[in-house]
Coordinates of C-alpha atoms in Angstrom, one line a residue:
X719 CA 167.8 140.0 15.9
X720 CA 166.0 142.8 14.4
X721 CA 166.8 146.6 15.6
X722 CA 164.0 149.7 14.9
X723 CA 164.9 153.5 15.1
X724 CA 162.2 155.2 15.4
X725 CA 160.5 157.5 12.9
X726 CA 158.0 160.7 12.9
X727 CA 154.5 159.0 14.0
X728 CA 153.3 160.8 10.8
X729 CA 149.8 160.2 9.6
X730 CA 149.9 156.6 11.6
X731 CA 147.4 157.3 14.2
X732 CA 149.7 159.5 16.5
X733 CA 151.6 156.4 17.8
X734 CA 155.7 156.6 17.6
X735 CA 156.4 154.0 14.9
X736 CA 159.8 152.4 13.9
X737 CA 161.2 151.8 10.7
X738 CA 161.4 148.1 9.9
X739 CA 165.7 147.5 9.4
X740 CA 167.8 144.4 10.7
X741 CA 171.7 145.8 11.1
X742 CA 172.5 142.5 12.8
X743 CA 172.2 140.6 9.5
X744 CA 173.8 143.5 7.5
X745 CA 176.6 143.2 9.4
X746 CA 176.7 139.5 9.3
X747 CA 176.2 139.2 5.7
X748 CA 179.1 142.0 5.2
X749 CA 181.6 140.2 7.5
X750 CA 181.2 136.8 5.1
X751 CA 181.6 138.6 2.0
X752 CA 185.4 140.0 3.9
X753 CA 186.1 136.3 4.5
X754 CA 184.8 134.7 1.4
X755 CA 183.4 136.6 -1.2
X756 CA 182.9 134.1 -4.2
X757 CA 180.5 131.7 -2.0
X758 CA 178.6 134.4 -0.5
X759 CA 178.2 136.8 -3.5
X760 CA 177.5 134.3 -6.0
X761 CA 174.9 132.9 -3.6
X762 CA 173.1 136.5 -2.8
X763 CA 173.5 138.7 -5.9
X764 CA 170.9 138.2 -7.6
X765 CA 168.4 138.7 -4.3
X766 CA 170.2 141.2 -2.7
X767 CA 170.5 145.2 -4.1
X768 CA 172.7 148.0 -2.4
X769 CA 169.3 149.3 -2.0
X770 CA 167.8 146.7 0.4
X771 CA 170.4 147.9 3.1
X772 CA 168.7 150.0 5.3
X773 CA 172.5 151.7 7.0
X774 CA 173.6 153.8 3.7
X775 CA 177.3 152.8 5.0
X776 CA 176.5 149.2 4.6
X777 CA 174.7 149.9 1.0
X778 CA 178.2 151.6 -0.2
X779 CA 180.4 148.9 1.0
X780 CA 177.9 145.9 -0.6
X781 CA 178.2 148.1 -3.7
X782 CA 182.0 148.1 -4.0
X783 CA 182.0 144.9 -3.0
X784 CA 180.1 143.7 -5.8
X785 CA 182.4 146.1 -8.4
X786 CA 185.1 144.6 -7.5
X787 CA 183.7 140.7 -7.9
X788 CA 182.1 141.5 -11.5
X789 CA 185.8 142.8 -12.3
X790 CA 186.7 139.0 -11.1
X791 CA 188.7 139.5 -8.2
X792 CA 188.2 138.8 -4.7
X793 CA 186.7 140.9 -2.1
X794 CA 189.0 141.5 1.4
X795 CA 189.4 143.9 3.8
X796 CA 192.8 145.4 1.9
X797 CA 191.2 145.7 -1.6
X798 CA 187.9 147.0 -0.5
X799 CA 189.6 149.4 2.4
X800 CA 191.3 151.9 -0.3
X801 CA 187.9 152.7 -2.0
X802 CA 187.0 153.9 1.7
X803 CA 190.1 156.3 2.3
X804 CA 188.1 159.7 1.7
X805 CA 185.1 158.4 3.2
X806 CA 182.0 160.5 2.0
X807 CA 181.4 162.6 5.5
X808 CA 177.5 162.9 4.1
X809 CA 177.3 159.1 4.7
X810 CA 179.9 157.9 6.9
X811 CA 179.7 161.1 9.2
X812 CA 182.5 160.3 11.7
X813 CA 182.6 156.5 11.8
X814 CA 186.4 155.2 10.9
X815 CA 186.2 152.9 8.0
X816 CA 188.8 150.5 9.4
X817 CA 187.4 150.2 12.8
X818 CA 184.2 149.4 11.2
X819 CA 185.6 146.5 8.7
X820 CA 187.2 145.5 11.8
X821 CA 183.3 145.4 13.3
X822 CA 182.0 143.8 10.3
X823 CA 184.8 140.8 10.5
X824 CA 183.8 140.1 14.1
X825 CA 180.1 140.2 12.5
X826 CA 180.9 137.0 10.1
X827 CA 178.6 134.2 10.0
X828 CA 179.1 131.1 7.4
X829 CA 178.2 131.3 3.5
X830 CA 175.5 128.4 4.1
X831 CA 174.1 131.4 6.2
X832 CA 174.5 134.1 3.8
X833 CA 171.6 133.7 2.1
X834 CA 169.0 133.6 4.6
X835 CA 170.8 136.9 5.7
X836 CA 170.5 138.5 2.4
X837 CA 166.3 137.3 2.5
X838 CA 166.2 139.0 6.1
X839 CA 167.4 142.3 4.9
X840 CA 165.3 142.6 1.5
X841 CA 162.3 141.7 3.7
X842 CA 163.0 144.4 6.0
X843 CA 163.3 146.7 2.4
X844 CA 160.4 145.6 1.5
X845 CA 158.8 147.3 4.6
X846 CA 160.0 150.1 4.3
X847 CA 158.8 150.9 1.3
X848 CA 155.3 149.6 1.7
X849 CA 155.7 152.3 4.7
X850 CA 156.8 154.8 2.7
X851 CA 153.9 154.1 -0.2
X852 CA 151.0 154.2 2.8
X853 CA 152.3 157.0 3.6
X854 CA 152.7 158.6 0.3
X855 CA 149.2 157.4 -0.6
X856 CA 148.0 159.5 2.6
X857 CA 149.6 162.6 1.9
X858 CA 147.6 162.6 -1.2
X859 CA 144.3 161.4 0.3
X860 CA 145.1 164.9 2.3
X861 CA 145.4 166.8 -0.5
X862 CA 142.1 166.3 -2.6
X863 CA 142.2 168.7 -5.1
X864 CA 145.3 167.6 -6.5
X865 CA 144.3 164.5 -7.8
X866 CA 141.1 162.4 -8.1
X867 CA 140.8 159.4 -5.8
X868 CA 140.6 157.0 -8.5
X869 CA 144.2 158.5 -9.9
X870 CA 145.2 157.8 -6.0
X871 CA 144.5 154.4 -6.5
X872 CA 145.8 153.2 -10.1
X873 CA 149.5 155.2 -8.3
X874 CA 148.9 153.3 -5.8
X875 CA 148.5 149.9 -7.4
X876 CA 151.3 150.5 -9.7
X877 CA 153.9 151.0 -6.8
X878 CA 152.5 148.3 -5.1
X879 CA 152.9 146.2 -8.2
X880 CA 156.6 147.3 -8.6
X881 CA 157.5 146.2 -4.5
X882 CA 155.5 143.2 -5.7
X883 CA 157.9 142.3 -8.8
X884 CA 161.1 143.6 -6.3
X885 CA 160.0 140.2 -4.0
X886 CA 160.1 138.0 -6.3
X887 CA 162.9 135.9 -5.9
X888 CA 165.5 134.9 -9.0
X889 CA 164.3 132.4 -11.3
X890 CA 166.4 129.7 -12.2
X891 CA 167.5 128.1 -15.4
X892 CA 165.6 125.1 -16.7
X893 CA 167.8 122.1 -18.2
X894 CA 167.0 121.0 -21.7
X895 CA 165.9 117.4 -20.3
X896 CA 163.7 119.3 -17.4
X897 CA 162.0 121.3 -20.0
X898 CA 161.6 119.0 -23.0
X899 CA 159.9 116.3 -19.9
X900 CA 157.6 119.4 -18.6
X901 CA 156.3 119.8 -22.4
X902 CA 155.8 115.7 -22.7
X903 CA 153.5 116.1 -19.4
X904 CA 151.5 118.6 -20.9
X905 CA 150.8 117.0 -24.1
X906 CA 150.1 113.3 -22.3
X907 CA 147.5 115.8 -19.8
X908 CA 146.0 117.2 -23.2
X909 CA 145.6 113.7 -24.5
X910 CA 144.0 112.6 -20.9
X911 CA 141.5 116.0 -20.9
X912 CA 140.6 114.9 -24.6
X913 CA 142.0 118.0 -26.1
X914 CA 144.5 118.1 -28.8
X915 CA 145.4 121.7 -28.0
X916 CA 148.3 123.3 -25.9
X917 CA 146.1 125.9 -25.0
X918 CA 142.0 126.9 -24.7
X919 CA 139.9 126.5 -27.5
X920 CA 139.4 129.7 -29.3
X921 CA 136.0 128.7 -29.9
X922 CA 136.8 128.2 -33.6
X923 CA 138.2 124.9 -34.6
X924 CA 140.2 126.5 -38.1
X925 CA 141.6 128.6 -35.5
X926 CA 142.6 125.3 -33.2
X927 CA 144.0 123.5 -36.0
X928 CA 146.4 125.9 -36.7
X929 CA 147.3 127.4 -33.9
X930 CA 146.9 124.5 -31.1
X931 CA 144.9 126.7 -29.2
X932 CA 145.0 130.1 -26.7
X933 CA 148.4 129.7 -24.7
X934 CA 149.2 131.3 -21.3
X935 CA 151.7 134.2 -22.0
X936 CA 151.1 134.8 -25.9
X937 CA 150.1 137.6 -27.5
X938 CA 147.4 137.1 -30.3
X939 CA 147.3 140.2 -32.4
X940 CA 143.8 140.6 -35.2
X941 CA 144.6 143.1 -37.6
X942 CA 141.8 144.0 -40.0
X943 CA 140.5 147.5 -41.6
X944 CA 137.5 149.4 -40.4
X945 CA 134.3 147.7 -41.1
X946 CA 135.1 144.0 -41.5
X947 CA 134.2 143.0 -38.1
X948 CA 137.2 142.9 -35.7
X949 CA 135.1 143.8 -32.8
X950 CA 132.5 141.0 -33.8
X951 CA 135.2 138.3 -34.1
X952 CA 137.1 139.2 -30.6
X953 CA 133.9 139.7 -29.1
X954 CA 133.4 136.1 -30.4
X955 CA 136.6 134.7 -28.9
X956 CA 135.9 136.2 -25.8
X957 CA 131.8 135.0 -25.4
X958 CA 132.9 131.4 -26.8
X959 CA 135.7 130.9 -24.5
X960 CA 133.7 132.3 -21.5
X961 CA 130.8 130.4 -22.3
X962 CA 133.1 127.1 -21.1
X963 CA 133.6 128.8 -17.5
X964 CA 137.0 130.9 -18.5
X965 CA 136.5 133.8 -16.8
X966 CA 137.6 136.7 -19.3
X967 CA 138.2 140.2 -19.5
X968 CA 137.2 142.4 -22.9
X969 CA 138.0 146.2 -22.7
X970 CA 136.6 148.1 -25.4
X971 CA 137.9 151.8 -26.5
X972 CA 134.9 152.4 -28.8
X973 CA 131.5 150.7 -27.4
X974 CA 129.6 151.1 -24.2
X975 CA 129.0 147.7 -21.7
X976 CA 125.4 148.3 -23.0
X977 CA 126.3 148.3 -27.0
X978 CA 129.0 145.0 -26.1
X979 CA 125.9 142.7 -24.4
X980 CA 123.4 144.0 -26.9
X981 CA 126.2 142.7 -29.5
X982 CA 126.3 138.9 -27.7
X983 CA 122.3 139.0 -27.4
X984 CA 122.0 139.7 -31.2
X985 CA 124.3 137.0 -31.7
X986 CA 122.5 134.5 -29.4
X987 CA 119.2 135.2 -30.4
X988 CA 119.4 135.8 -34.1
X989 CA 117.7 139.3 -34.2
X990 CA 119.3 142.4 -36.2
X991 CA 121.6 144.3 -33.8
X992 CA 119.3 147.2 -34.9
X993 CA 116.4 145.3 -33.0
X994 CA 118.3 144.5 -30.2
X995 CA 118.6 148.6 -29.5
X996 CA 115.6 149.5 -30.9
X997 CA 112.7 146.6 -30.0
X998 CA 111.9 147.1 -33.4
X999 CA 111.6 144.5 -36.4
X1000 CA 114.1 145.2 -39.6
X1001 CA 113.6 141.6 -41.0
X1002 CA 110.2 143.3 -42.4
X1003 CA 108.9 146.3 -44.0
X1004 CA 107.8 149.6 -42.3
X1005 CA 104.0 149.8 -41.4
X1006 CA 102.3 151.8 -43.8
X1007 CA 100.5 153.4 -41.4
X1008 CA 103.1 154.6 -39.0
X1009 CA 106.0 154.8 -41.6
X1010 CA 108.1 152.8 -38.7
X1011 CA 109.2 149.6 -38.2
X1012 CA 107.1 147.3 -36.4
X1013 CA 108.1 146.0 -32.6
X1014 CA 109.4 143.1 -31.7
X1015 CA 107.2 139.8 -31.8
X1016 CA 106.5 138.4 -28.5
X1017 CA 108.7 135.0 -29.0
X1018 CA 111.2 137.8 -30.2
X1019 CA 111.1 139.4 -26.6
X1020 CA 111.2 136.2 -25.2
X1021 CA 114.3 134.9 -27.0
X1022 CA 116.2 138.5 -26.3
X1023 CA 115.0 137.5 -22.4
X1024 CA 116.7 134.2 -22.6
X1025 CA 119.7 135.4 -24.2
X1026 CA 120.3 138.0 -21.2
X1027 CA 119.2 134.8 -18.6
X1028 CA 122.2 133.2 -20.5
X1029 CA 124.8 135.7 -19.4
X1030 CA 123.9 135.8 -15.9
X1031 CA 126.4 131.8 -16.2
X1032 CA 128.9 134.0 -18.6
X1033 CA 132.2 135.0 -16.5
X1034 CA 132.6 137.6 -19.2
X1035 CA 133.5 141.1 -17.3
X1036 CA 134.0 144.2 -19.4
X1037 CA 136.1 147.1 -19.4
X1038 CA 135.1 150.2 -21.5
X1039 CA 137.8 153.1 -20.0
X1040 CA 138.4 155.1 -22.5
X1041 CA 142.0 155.9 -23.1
X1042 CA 143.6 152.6 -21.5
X1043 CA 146.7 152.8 -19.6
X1044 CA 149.1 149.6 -19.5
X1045 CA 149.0 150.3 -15.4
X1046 CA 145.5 150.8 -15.4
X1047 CA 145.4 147.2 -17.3
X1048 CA 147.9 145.7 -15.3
X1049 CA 146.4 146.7 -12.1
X1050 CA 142.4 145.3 -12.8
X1051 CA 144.2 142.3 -14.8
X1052 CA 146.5 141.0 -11.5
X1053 CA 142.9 141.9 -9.0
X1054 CA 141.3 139.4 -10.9
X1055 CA 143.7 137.1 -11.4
X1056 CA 145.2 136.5 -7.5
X1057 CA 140.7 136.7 -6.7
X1058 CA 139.7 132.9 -6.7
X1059 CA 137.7 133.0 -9.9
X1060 CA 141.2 133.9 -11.4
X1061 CA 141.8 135.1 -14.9
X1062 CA 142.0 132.9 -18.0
X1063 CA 142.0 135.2 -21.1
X1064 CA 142.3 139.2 -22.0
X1065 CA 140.4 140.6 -24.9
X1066 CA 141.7 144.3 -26.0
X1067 CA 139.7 146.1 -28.6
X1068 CA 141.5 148.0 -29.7
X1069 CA 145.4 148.7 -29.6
X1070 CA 145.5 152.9 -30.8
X1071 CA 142.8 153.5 -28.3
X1072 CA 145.2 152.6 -25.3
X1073 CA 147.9 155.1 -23.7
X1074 CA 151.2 154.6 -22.8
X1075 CA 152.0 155.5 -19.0
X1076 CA 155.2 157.6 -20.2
X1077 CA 154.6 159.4 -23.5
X1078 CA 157.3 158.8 -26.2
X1079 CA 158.1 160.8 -28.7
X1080 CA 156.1 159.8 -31.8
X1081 CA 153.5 157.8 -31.9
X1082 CA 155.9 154.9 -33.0
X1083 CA 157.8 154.7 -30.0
X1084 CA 154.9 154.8 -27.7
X1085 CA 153.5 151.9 -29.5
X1086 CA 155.9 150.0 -29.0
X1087 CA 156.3 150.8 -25.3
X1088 CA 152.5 149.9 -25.4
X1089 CA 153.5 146.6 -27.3
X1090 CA 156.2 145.5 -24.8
X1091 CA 154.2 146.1 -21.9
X1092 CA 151.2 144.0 -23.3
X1093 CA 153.9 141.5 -24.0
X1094 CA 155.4 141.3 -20.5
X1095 CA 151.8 141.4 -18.8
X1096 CA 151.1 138.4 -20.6
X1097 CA 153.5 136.3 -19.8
X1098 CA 153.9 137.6 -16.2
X1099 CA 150.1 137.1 -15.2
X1100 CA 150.6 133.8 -18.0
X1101 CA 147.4 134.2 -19.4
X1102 CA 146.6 134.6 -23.6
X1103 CA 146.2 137.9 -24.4
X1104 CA 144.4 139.3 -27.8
X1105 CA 144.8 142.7 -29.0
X1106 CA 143.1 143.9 -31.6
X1107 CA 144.6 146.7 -34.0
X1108 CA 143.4 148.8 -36.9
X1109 CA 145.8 148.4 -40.1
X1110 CA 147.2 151.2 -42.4
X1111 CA 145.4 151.9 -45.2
X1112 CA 148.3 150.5 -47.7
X1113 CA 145.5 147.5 -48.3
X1114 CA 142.7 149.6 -49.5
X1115 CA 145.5 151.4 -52.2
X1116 CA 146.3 147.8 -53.9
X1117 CA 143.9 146.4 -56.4
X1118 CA 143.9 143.3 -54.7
X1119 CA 142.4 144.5 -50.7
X1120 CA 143.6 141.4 -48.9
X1121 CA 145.7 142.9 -45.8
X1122 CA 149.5 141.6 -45.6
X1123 CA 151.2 141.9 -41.7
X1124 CA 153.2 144.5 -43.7
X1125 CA 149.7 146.5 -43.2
X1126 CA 150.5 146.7 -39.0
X1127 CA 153.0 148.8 -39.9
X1128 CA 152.8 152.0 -37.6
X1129 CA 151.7 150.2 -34.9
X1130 CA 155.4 150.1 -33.2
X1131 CA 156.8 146.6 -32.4
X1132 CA 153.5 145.2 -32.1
X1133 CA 154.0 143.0 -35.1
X1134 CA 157.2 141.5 -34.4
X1135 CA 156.4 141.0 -30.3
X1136 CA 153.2 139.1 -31.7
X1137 CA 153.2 135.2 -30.9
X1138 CA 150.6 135.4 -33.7
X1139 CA 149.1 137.5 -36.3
X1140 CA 145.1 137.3 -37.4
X1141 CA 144.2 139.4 -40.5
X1142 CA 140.5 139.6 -41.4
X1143 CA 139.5 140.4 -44.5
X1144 CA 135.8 140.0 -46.1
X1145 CA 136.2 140.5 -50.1
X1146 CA 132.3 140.8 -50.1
X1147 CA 132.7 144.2 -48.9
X1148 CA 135.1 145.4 -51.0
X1149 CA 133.4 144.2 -54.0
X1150 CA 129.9 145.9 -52.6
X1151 CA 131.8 149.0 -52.1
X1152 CA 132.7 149.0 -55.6
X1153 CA 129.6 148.0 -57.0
X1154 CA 127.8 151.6 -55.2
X1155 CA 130.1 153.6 -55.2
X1156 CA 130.7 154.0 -58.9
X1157 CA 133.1 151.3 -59.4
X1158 CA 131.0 150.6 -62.6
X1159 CA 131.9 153.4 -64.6
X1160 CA 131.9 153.0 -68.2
X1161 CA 135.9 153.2 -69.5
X1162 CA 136.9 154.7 -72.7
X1163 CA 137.4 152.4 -75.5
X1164 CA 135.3 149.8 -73.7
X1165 CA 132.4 148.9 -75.9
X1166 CA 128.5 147.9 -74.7
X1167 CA 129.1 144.1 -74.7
X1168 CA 132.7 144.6 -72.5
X1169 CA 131.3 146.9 -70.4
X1170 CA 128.3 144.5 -69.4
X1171 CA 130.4 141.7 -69.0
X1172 CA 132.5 143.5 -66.9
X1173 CA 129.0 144.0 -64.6
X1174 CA 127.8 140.8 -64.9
X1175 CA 131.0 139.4 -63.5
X1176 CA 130.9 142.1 -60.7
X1177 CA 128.2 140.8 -59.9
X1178 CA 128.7 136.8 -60.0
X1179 CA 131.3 137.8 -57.4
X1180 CA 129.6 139.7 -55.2
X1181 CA 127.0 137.2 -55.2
X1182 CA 129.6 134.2 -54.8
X1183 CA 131.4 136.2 -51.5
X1184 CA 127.5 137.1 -49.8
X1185 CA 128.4 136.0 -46.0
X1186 CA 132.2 134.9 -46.3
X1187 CA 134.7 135.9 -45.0
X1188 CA 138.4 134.9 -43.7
X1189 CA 141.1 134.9 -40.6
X1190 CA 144.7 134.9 -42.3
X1191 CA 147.1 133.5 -40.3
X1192 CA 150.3 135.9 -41.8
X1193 CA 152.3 135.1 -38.4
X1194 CA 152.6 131.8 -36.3
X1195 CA 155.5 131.6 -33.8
X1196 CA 154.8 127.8 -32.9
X1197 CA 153.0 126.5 -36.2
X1198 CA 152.0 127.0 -40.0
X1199 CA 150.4 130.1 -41.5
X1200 CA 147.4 130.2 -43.7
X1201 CA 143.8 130.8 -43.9
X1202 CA 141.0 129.9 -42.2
X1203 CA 137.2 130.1 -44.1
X1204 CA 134.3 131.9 -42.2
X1205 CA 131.0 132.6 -42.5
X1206 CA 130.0 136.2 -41.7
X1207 CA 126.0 137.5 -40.5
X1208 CA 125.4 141.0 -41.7
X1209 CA 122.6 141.0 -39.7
X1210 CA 123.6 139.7 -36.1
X1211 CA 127.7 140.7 -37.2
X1212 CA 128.4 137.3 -36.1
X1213 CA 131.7 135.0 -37.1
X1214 CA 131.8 131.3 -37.4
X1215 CA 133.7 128.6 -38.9
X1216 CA 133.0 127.1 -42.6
X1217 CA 131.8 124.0 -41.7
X1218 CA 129.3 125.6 -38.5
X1219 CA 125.4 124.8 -39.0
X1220 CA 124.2 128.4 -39.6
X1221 CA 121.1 128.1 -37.7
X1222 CA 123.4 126.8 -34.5
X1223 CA 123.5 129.1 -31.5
X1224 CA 126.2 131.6 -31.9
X1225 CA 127.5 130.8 -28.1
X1226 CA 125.8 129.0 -25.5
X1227 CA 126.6 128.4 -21.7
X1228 CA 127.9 125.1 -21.3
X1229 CA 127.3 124.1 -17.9
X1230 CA 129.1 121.6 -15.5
X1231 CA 126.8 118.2 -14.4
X1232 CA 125.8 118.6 -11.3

């Protein structure tokens, strides 16, 4: 049976409320661990907390009771009574502690029993701290200039998410046999959706290939300097694994919504990304008379139109907080994934623009708080999750540029808590760099004919690396490493594979027969 003492009525509408306790099972459960503690405790440990008791006499006596079974030896009234002699007066007021274990023993119910017991009084802990929270939460509500109402709300999430975590019962081992079957039944269901991956196609088959696809509870790290096209590529994941009904969510520290959808309509419709903001035409020259570019055609217009028709069937949703909390994350992340549309894929551009809840004490060790959280959000919501990072500039000091995973260096533990690590590197721009920017220089001792060799084969290169680019794989957890060829658009800053038709749509909605 369940017993309530009542509590202040508070801000609960005035009425006398009761806090939500069950002393009946306390005592029960305590009166089996007396008669047979190894059954009992072995069954309830890993549910049951001092914590969870609501009766702070019955939370000290669990508590030795469970020291002295970790020391292996066996819980009875005469070894647990001498921890009890000086009873703490704060706690035990004037209750005698052998009378009680006396009560307790009359209390004893069966170790098949126990745990239901032990489920009764975490339940009854759980209440009371969803109590106390609604009632936390309300004293702020009170108190508006303290804190905004949208602070209220990611404190209150995150304390809700923590009760949420505290219910969730122990999760038992797997055998070998069950789990080498479990991975059998997956590949045989792979086989029967005709898909050769583990995961969801990244919308890049180099990227299948070697990976076997996006897999529920890894973390996908792209590394790649400023200017060769991160943002482009994830927003590429993201819009090509949307486009199959995925619903996905892509936060960006640096862009607007507004700048990320003019990004995917550029990309769908082949226009510059300077059109798509401007409605003006930079695939032609100025007009004499106006000195401006000329607007957009009509069938321009009309193709940027169908492009935005086109994302009305895209379950892409976009973030664009600046200064990301993990919390903050965690909180939109689990919404949408219990909602029924669910949550098949995180996109996070880009890893130095988030914040850690608690600061640590270099930017080191906050990264790798950042890092772990990511990690455990991943594989507690089991969805992929791909975090974008900006690499040191150690790259751009070597004569040859191509970026190592040495290069996420400074990032924390982000590169060892990585399932897999993407570098992107585009040689053209290097090269193009080098070729403006003085690169040319005559050198002492060089004669005429060395010196415009030297140019000439500048140039072949340059020429030869116009629109290429390429995904290093420097990390795989679960398969080889390598490289993967692209093809990179200047003018649309759109990825795709080697062997991808040029002129095919960069994403398109792929809808479901009716």
């Amino acid at each position: 049976m369940s017993i309530h003492k009542p509590v202040d009525p508070g801000v609960f509408g005035g009425a006398l409320r009761s806090v939500p306790q069950n002393l009946a099972c306390e005592h029960g459960l305590l009166g089996a661990v007396l008669v047979d503690s190894k059954k009992v405790l072995e069954t309830v440990e890993e549910i049951l907390h001092p914590d969870h008791f609501a009766d702070p006499v019955n939370a000290q006596i669990y508590e030795k009771a469970l020291l002295i079974y970790n020391e292996g030896r066996n819980v009875d009234p005469l070894t647990i009574i001498r921890h009890f002699e000086h009873p703490d007066e704060l706690v035990w007021g004037k209750t005698n502690p052998k009378e009680y274990f006396a009560k307790l023993l009359t209390a004893y119910v069966s170790p098949r029993m126990a745990f239901d017991y032990a489920r009764e009084i975490r339940d009854a802990a759980m209440r009371r701290q969803l109590m106390a929270l609604c009632q936390q939460t309300s004293d702020l509500c009170c108190r508006p200039e303290d804190e905004r109402a949208e602070d209220i709300v990611e404190g209150h999430e995150a304390m809700l998410l923590n009760i949420a975590m505290g219910m969730s019962e122990s999760q038992p081992n797997v055998s070998l046999h069950e789990a080498g079957c479990t991975a059998m039944s997956k590949a045989r269901e792979a086989v029967e959706r005709g898909s050769a991956l583990a995961g969801m196609s990244w919308g890049y088959k180099s990227l299948d290939r070697m990976t076997n696809g996006l897999v529920g509870g890894n973390m996908y790290v792209v590394g790649a300097r400023p200017a060769m096209g991160k943002t482009s590529w994830a927003l590429g994941i993201a819009l090509r694994v949307a486009q199959t009904g995925k619903r996905t969510l892509f936060w960006s520290g640096e862009m607007t919504a507004e700048q990320v959808g003019g990004r995917a309509a550029a990309a769908k419709c082949g226009l510059n990304l300077r059109s798509v903001f401007s409605g003006r035409r930079w695939d032609v020259p100025e007009e004499a008379e106006t000195g401006e570019q000329p607007p957009l055609e009509d069938w321009q217009w009309q193709a940027y139109q169908r492009a935005c028709d086109d994302m009305f069937h895209i379950p892409l949703e976009i973030d664009t907080r600046a200064g990301l909390t993990i919390p903050q994350l965690r909180s939109r992340a689990r919404r949408m994934k219990r909602s029924k549309k669910g949550l098949d894929l995180i996109v996070l551009d880009y890893f130095q623009l988030m914040r850690s809840a608690a600061k640590g004490k270099d930017l080191y060790e906050e990264g790798t708080k950042i890092s772990n959280e990511l990690k455990i959000l991943a594989k507690e919501l089991d969805v992929p999750l791909v975090v974008l990072a900006q690499l040191n500039r150690e790259s751009e000091k070597r004569e040859d540029k191509k970026p190592t995973e040495a290069d996420l260096r400074g990032t924390g533990a982000l590169e060892q808590d990585a399932d897999v690590v993407c570098l992107i590197h585009r040689e053209h721009y290097y090269l193009k760099k080098q070729a403006s920017g003085g690169g040319l220089v005559k050198r002492d001792r060089e004669t005429s004919e060395q010196y415009s060799l030297r140019c000439q084969e500048l140039t072949d290169k340059l020429e030869a690396s116009k629109g290429k680019g390429s995904i290093i794989l420097a990390k795989n957890r679960h398969g080889p490493t390598g490289t993967c060829r692209m093809w990179f658009d200047d003018q649309t800053t759109w990825f795709r594979d080697a062997g991808e038709d040029p002129r095919s749509p960069a994403w398109a909605v792929q809808r479901s027969a009716a």
